[in-house]
GROMACS .gro file of C-alpha atoms in nm:
model
  330
    1UNK     CA    1   0.000   0.000   0.000
    2UNK     CA    2   0.298   0.237   0.030
    3UNK     CA    3   0.299   0.507  -0.090
    4UNK     CA    4  -0.078   0.550  -0.083
    5UNK     CA    5  -0.061   0.913  -0.198
    6UNK     CA    6   0.145   1.009  -0.501
    7UNK     CA    7   0.140   1.390  -0.550
    8UNK     CA    8   0.382   1.349  -0.841
    9UNK     CA    9   0.097   1.215  -1.056
   10UNK     CA   10  -0.022   1.574  -1.105
   11UNK     CA   11   0.327   1.693  -1.200
   12UNK     CA   12   0.391   1.440  -1.474
   13UNK     CA   13   0.298   1.654  -1.777
   14UNK     CA   14   0.338   2.026  -1.855
   15UNK     CA   15  -0.029   2.066  -1.950
   16UNK     CA   16  -0.142   1.884  -1.637
   17UNK     CA   17   0.076   2.108  -1.423
   18UNK     CA   18  -0.081   2.406  -1.595
   19UNK     CA   19  -0.433   2.274  -1.534
   20UNK     CA   20  -0.383   2.236  -1.159
   21UNK     CA   21  -0.173   2.549  -1.102
   22UNK     CA   22  -0.302   2.735  -0.797
   23UNK     CA   23  -0.157   3.072  -0.898
   24UNK     CA   24  -0.164   3.195  -1.257
   25UNK     CA   25   0.008   3.517  -1.357
   26UNK     CA   26  -0.159   3.716  -1.635
   27UNK     CA   27  -0.090   4.041  -1.816
   28UNK     CA   28  -0.396   4.187  -1.642
   29UNK     CA   29  -0.199   4.175  -1.316
   30UNK     CA   30   0.075   4.407  -1.444
   31UNK     CA   31   0.134   4.782  -1.425
   32UNK     CA   32   0.431   4.938  -1.607
   33UNK     CA   33   0.615   5.239  -1.457
   34UNK     CA   34   0.731   5.519  -1.688
   35UNK     CA   35   0.949   5.825  -1.624
   36UNK     CA   36   0.857   6.145  -1.808
   37UNK     CA   37   1.105   6.425  -1.879
   38UNK     CA   38   1.077   6.757  -2.067
   39UNK     CA   39   1.186   6.780  -2.430
   40UNK     CA   40   1.132   6.583  -2.748
   41UNK     CA   41   1.273   6.257  -2.885
   42UNK     CA   42   1.450   6.188  -2.555
   43UNK     CA   43   1.523   5.834  -2.433
   44UNK     CA   44   1.792   5.837  -2.165
   45UNK     CA   45   1.869   5.492  -2.031
   46UNK     CA   46   1.899   5.476  -1.653
   47UNK     CA   47   2.247   5.331  -1.594
   48UNK     CA   48   2.147   5.143  -1.280
   49UNK     CA   49   1.832   5.003  -1.447
   50UNK     CA   50   1.920   4.844  -1.784
   51UNK     CA   51   1.624   4.865  -2.021
   52UNK     CA   52   1.453   5.148  -1.830
   53UNK     CA   53   1.454   5.499  -1.974
   54UNK     CA   54   1.368   5.858  -1.893
   55UNK     CA   55   1.138   5.949  -2.181
   56UNK     CA   56   1.003   6.269  -2.332
   57UNK     CA   57   0.626   6.285  -2.372
   58UNK     CA   58   0.633   6.177  -2.738
   59UNK     CA   59   0.836   5.871  -2.640
   60UNK     CA   60   0.603   5.805  -2.345
   61UNK     CA   61   0.317   5.787  -2.595
   62UNK     CA   62   0.509   5.535  -2.806
   63UNK     CA   63   0.573   5.323  -2.496
   64UNK     CA   64   0.208   5.350  -2.395
   65UNK     CA   65   0.098   5.216  -2.733
   66UNK     CA   66   0.338   4.923  -2.703
   67UNK     CA   67   0.224   4.849  -2.348
   68UNK     CA   68  -0.140   4.849  -2.456
   69UNK     CA   69  -0.068   4.623  -2.754
   70UNK     CA   70   0.100   4.376  -2.517
   71UNK     CA   71  -0.222   4.353  -2.316
   72UNK     CA   72  -0.091   4.536  -2.009
   73UNK     CA   73  -0.386   4.738  -1.875
   74UNK     CA   74  -0.211   5.026  -1.699
   75UNK     CA   75   0.096   5.246  -1.664
   76UNK     CA   76   0.207   5.460  -1.372
   77UNK     CA   77   0.370   5.794  -1.447
   78UNK     CA   78   0.658   5.957  -1.261
   79UNK     CA   79   0.789   6.300  -1.357
   80UNK     CA   80   1.129   6.465  -1.367
   81UNK     CA   81   1.061   6.840  -1.396
   82UNK     CA   82   1.273   7.108  -1.556
   83UNK     CA   83   1.266   7.317  -1.238
   84UNK     CA   84   1.244   7.229  -0.869
   85UNK     CA   85   1.152   7.454  -0.577
   86UNK     CA   86   1.039   7.449  -0.214
   87UNK     CA   87   0.672   7.459  -0.317
   88UNK     CA   88   0.699   7.159  -0.554
   89UNK     CA   89   0.530   7.381  -0.812
   90UNK     CA   90   0.591   7.144  -1.103
   91UNK     CA   91   0.400   6.870  -0.920
   92UNK     CA   92   0.068   7.055  -0.915
   93UNK     CA   93   0.100   7.299  -1.204
   94UNK     CA   94  -0.138   7.230  -1.495
   95UNK     CA   95   0.163   7.226  -1.729
   96UNK     CA   96   0.362   6.984  -1.513
   97UNK     CA   97   0.541   6.699  -1.686
   98UNK     CA   98   0.313   6.424  -1.548
   99UNK     CA   99   0.009   6.629  -1.645
  100UNK     CA  100   0.140   6.668  -2.001
  101UNK     CA  101   0.222   6.298  -2.026
  102UNK     CA  102  -0.116   6.190  -1.886
  103UNK     CA  103  -0.305   6.407  -2.134
  104UNK     CA  104  -0.097   6.287  -2.428
  105UNK     CA  105  -0.135   5.920  -2.338
  106UNK     CA  106  -0.511   5.944  -2.288
  107UNK     CA  107  -0.548   6.114  -2.625
  108UNK     CA  108  -0.337   5.851  -2.800
  109UNK     CA  109  -0.446   5.537  -2.611
  110UNK     CA  110  -0.777   5.618  -2.441
  111UNK     CA  111  -0.837   5.264  -2.314
  112UNK     CA  112  -0.504   5.240  -2.130
  113UNK     CA  113  -0.537   5.317  -1.759
  114UNK     CA  114  -0.308   5.602  -1.654
  115UNK     CA  115  -0.205   5.609  -1.288
  116UNK     CA  116  -0.037   5.923  -1.160
  117UNK     CA  117   0.218   5.888  -0.882
  118UNK     CA  118   0.121   6.166  -0.643
  119UNK     CA  119   0.429   6.265  -0.449
  120UNK     CA  120   0.652   6.570  -0.421
  121UNK     CA  121   1.007   6.439  -0.386
  122UNK     CA  122   1.085   6.468  -0.759
  123UNK     CA  123   0.970   6.830  -0.755
  124UNK     CA  124   1.119   6.978  -0.437
  125UNK     CA  125   1.465   7.134  -0.443
  126UNK     CA  126   1.564   6.936  -0.130
  127UNK     CA  127   1.429   6.599  -0.251
  128UNK     CA  128   1.191   6.537   0.038
  129UNK     CA  129   0.822   6.458   0.004
  130UNK     CA  130   0.677   6.785   0.135
  131UNK     CA  131   0.733   7.104   0.325
  132UNK     CA  132   1.032   7.115   0.558
  133UNK     CA  133   1.055   7.334   0.866
  134UNK     CA  134   1.284   7.624   0.781
  135UNK     CA  135   1.643   7.534   0.864
  136UNK     CA  136   1.563   7.171   0.949
  137UNK     CA  137   1.827   6.944   0.798
  138UNK     CA  138   1.694   6.620   0.945
  139UNK     CA  139   1.436   6.552   0.673
  140UNK     CA  140   1.138   6.598   0.906
  141UNK     CA  141   0.848   6.690   0.677
  142UNK     CA  142   0.568   6.912   0.805
  143UNK     CA  143   0.268   6.685   0.766
  144UNK     CA  144  -0.042   6.904   0.748
  145UNK     CA  145   0.089   7.180   0.518
  146UNK     CA  146   0.209   6.904   0.284
  147UNK     CA  147  -0.145   6.767   0.259
  148UNK     CA  148  -0.254   7.085   0.086
  149UNK     CA  149   0.017   7.042  -0.178
  150UNK     CA  150  -0.080   6.678  -0.232
  151UNK     CA  151  -0.444   6.776  -0.269
  152UNK     CA  152  -0.358   7.036  -0.535
  153UNK     CA  153  -0.135   6.785  -0.714
  154UNK     CA  154  -0.401   6.513  -0.722
  155UNK     CA  155  -0.667   6.749  -0.859
  156UNK     CA  156  -0.428   6.875  -1.127
  157UNK     CA  157  -0.343   6.517  -1.231
  158UNK     CA  158  -0.710   6.418  -1.248
  159UNK     CA  159  -0.785   6.728  -1.453
  160UNK     CA  160  -0.507   6.625  -1.696
  161UNK     CA  161  -0.668   6.285  -1.752
  162UNK     CA  162  -0.522   6.051  -1.492
  163UNK     CA  163  -0.758   5.760  -1.425
  164UNK     CA  164  -0.615   5.672  -1.083
  165UNK     CA  165  -0.435   5.883  -0.821
  166UNK     CA  166  -0.157   5.704  -0.632
  167UNK     CA  167  -0.030   5.904  -0.333
  168UNK     CA  168   0.310   5.777  -0.218
  169UNK     CA  169   0.442   6.031   0.032
  170UNK     CA  170   0.329   5.847   0.349
  171UNK     CA  171   0.184   6.158   0.510
  172UNK     CA  172  -0.069   6.102   0.789
  173UNK     CA  173  -0.417   6.167   0.651
  174UNK     CA  174  -0.309   6.199   0.289
  175UNK     CA  175  -0.582   5.972   0.154
  176UNK     CA  176  -0.857   6.169   0.326
  177UNK     CA  177  -0.712   6.502   0.213
  178UNK     CA  178  -0.683   6.386  -0.148
  179UNK     CA  179  -1.029   6.227  -0.144
  180UNK     CA  180  -1.179   6.552  -0.022
  181UNK     CA  181  -0.987   6.751  -0.282
  182UNK     CA  182  -1.093   6.526  -0.567
  183UNK     CA  183  -1.457   6.521  -0.457
  184UNK     CA  184  -1.472   6.898  -0.415
  185UNK     CA  185  -1.327   6.941  -0.765
  186UNK     CA  186  -1.587   6.707  -0.919
  187UNK     CA  187  -1.369   6.397  -0.950
  188UNK     CA  188  -1.572   6.170  -0.725
  189UNK     CA  189  -1.521   5.874  -0.959
  190UNK     CA  190  -1.139   5.885  -0.961
  191UNK     CA  191  -1.005   5.595  -0.747
  192UNK     CA  192  -0.713   5.626  -0.505
  193UNK     CA  193  -0.439   5.364  -0.503
  194UNK     CA  194  -0.263   5.439  -0.177
  195UNK     CA  195   0.099   5.351  -0.109
  196UNK     CA  196  -0.036   5.244   0.227
  197UNK     CA  197   0.262   5.044   0.356
  198UNK     CA  198   0.570   5.205   0.206
  199UNK     CA  199   0.894   5.118   0.382
  200UNK     CA  200   1.214   5.321   0.417
  201UNK     CA  201   1.400   5.076   0.198
  202UNK     CA  202   1.748   5.044   0.054
  203UNK     CA  203   1.592   4.884  -0.253
  204UNK     CA  204   1.493   5.227  -0.390
  205UNK     CA  205   1.844   5.330  -0.494
  206UNK     CA  206   1.812   5.285  -0.872
  207UNK     CA  207   1.469   5.454  -0.872
  208UNK     CA  208   1.626   5.767  -0.729
  209UNK     CA  209   1.864   5.767  -1.024
  210UNK     CA  210   1.569   5.736  -1.261
  211UNK     CA  211   1.349   5.995  -1.089
  212UNK     CA  212   1.639   6.221  -0.979
  213UNK     CA  213   1.482   6.236  -0.634
  214UNK     CA  214   1.762   6.160  -0.387
  215UNK     CA  215   1.722   6.372  -0.070
  216UNK     CA  216   1.983   6.645  -0.045
  217UNK     CA  217   2.017   6.577   0.329
  218UNK     CA  218   1.875   6.345   0.591
  219UNK     CA  219   1.657   6.052   0.488
  220UNK     CA  220   1.290   5.959   0.468
  221UNK     CA  221   1.266   5.756   0.786
  222UNK     CA  222   1.053   6.018   0.959
  223UNK     CA  223   0.765   5.937   0.725
  224UNK     CA  224   0.834   5.601   0.557
  225UNK     CA  225   0.794   5.283   0.762
  226UNK     CA  226   1.060   5.093   0.954
  227UNK     CA  227   1.150   4.768   0.771
  228UNK     CA  228   1.111   4.569   1.094
  229UNK     CA  229   0.742   4.654   1.139
  230UNK     CA  230   0.461   4.436   1.005
  231UNK     CA  231   0.177   4.505   1.249
  232UNK     CA  232   0.219   4.874   1.175
  233UNK     CA  233   0.144   4.801   0.809
  234UNK     CA  234  -0.198   4.672   0.908
  235UNK     CA  235  -0.261   4.990   1.105
  236UNK     CA  236  -0.161   5.200   0.803
  237UNK     CA  237  -0.379   5.010   0.556
  238UNK     CA  238  -0.678   5.022   0.790
  239UNK     CA  239  -0.641   5.398   0.830
  240UNK     CA  240  -0.613   5.450   0.454
  241UNK     CA  241  -0.915   5.228   0.387
  242UNK     CA  242  -1.117   5.423   0.644
  243UNK     CA  243  -1.013   5.748   0.475
  244UNK     CA  244  -1.143   5.634   0.137
  245UNK     CA  245  -0.863   5.442  -0.038
  246UNK     CA  246  -0.993   5.216  -0.315
  247UNK     CA  247  -0.676   5.007  -0.347
  248UNK     CA  248  -0.376   4.952  -0.120
  249UNK     CA  249  -0.009   4.904  -0.199
  250UNK     CA  250   0.286   4.740  -0.027
  251UNK     CA  251   0.629   4.869  -0.131
  252UNK     CA  252   0.886   4.711  -0.175
  253UNK     CA  253   0.771   4.361  -0.263
  254UNK     CA  254   1.028   4.082  -0.235
  255UNK     CA  255   1.149   4.140   0.121
  256UNK     CA  256   0.790   4.215   0.228
  257UNK     CA  257   0.593   3.918   0.096
  258UNK     CA  258   0.480   3.844   0.450
  259UNK     CA  259   0.338   4.196   0.468
  260UNK     CA  260   0.158   4.149   0.135
  261UNK     CA  261  -0.003   3.835   0.278
  262UNK     CA  262  -0.103   4.008   0.603
  263UNK     CA  263  -0.252   4.301   0.414
  264UNK     CA  264  -0.444   4.067   0.184
  265UNK     CA  265  -0.587   3.886   0.484
  266UNK     CA  266  -0.681   4.211   0.660
  267UNK     CA  267  -0.875   4.382   0.380
  268UNK     CA  268  -1.124   4.320   0.103
  269UNK     CA  269  -0.971   4.595  -0.110
  270UNK     CA  270  -0.745   4.511  -0.406
  271UNK     CA  271  -0.380   4.483  -0.301
  272UNK     CA  272  -0.090   4.601  -0.515
  273UNK     CA  273   0.278   4.517  -0.472
  274UNK     CA  274   0.557   4.732  -0.613
  275UNK     CA  275   0.841   4.518  -0.747
  276UNK     CA  276   1.084   4.804  -0.703
  277UNK     CA  277   1.395   4.926  -0.884
  278UNK     CA  278   1.653   4.751  -0.666
  279UNK     CA  279   1.475   4.420  -0.708
  280UNK     CA  280   1.468   4.473  -1.084
  281UNK     CA  281   1.832   4.578  -1.106
  282UNK     CA  282   1.958   4.278  -0.909
  283UNK     CA  283   1.787   4.039  -1.148
  284UNK     CA  284   1.910   4.235  -1.450
  285UNK     CA  285   2.269   4.241  -1.322
  286UNK     CA  286   2.270   3.868  -1.250
  287UNK     CA  287   2.115   3.791  -1.588
  288UNK     CA  288   2.362   4.010  -1.777
  289UNK     CA  289   2.644   3.820  -1.606
  290UNK     CA  290   2.493   3.488  -1.707
  291UNK     CA  291   2.436   3.381  -1.346
  292UNK     CA  292   2.060   3.322  -1.375
  293UNK     CA  293   1.793   3.255  -1.637
  294UNK     CA  294   1.621   3.595  -1.649
  295UNK     CA  295   1.286   3.473  -1.782
  296UNK     CA  296   1.251   3.195  -1.528
  297UNK     CA  297   1.357   3.411  -1.232
  298UNK     CA  298   1.130   3.701  -1.331
  299UNK     CA  299   0.829   3.478  -1.382
  300UNK     CA  300   0.893   3.295  -1.055
  301UNK     CA  301   0.929   3.627  -0.872
  302UNK     CA  302   0.609   3.777  -1.011
  303UNK     CA  303   0.415   3.455  -0.954
  304UNK     CA  304   0.542   3.451  -0.596
  305UNK     CA  305   0.413   3.805  -0.540
  306UNK     CA  306   0.072   3.708  -0.672
  307UNK     CA  307   0.073   3.394  -0.459
  308UNK     CA  308   0.148   3.609  -0.154
  309UNK     CA  309  -0.170   3.806  -0.221
  310UNK     CA  310  -0.093   4.079  -0.475
  311UNK     CA  311  -0.383   4.147  -0.712
  312UNK     CA  312  -0.174   4.402  -0.902
  313UNK     CA  313   0.202   4.413  -0.956
  314UNK     CA  314   0.390   4.728  -1.051
  315UNK     CA  315   0.705   4.607  -1.220
  316UNK     CA  316   0.972   4.721  -1.465
  317UNK     CA  317   0.965   4.365  -1.598
  318UNK     CA  318   0.605   4.413  -1.720
  319UNK     CA  319   0.671   4.425  -2.095
  320UNK     CA  320   0.903   4.125  -2.091
  321UNK     CA  321   0.665   3.935  -1.864
  322UNK     CA  322   0.373   4.007  -2.098
  323UNK     CA  323   0.569   3.865  -2.392
  324UNK     CA  324   0.666   3.555  -2.195
  325UNK     CA  325   0.310   3.502  -2.074
  326UNK     CA  326   0.185   3.525  -2.433
  327UNK     CA  327   0.450   3.275  -2.545
  328UNK     CA  328   0.340   3.034  -2.271
  329UNK     CA  329  -0.022   3.066  -2.383
  330UNK     CA  330  -0.133   3.266  -2.079
   0.00000   0.00000   0.00000
């Protein structure tokens, strides 16, 4: 009678394994990040992120068309402005770079969902995510005055055509402030994807090259979460849900898969995971050195994030993953 149970029976054929797979990654799960810069015909590769570029609006539109044709449903836009100041003017100005890119993409590819990253670090002269107390070199952001800037930014992005607002600055009360601002401006139907559990992570290094958003002094630990805290993530997501968030994000992803699972178990809202720049660059570096099979590692990574509970995955691998999924018949 031994062995009575033979689990290997269901692993004996590729099609059988596919039929009984518990977690299936699809292109509908993916969101592709894009970095918009002023100018025309610009495609500057980010040295620390092979295959990722800072793009002028015309190039953003080309990328958006390709993304849509691959079956990826959404992009998220980050902006690198021409000018930075203490008021983060380029973040909320109607002629801001994200606003221009959002309008252009919606005109060219109306069915592609455009998510606007709603933060201030790319637009402030000091690189922090809001107002700083005069003379404070610790990176301690003034919370409540910053909410007003975020509100103005979100309304401006919605006005430009953004389908989803994604606040990422980790200010207390930012979801409620943005929800109120959007509703008052007539954008009651615009959803909020909150970076609800965003950690002060070392995995963001390459992103700061891409977005040119490295703080000039101090760090972001006074507003982003401590990497050792998981229960606090549940507190943060519950607060954001109560304030009107429609979707919740955990960032980064790989070192926080336990947090993704806890968040999924604690809410009925869709959960997003941001497969961040450092995670991307490590895979790219290893693949370029021939140390790993890039396709297999990427697909395993993204499948693992979905298995942990992510309904949506923001990833720089999105275009490659979409091609691989199509090849596999997904």
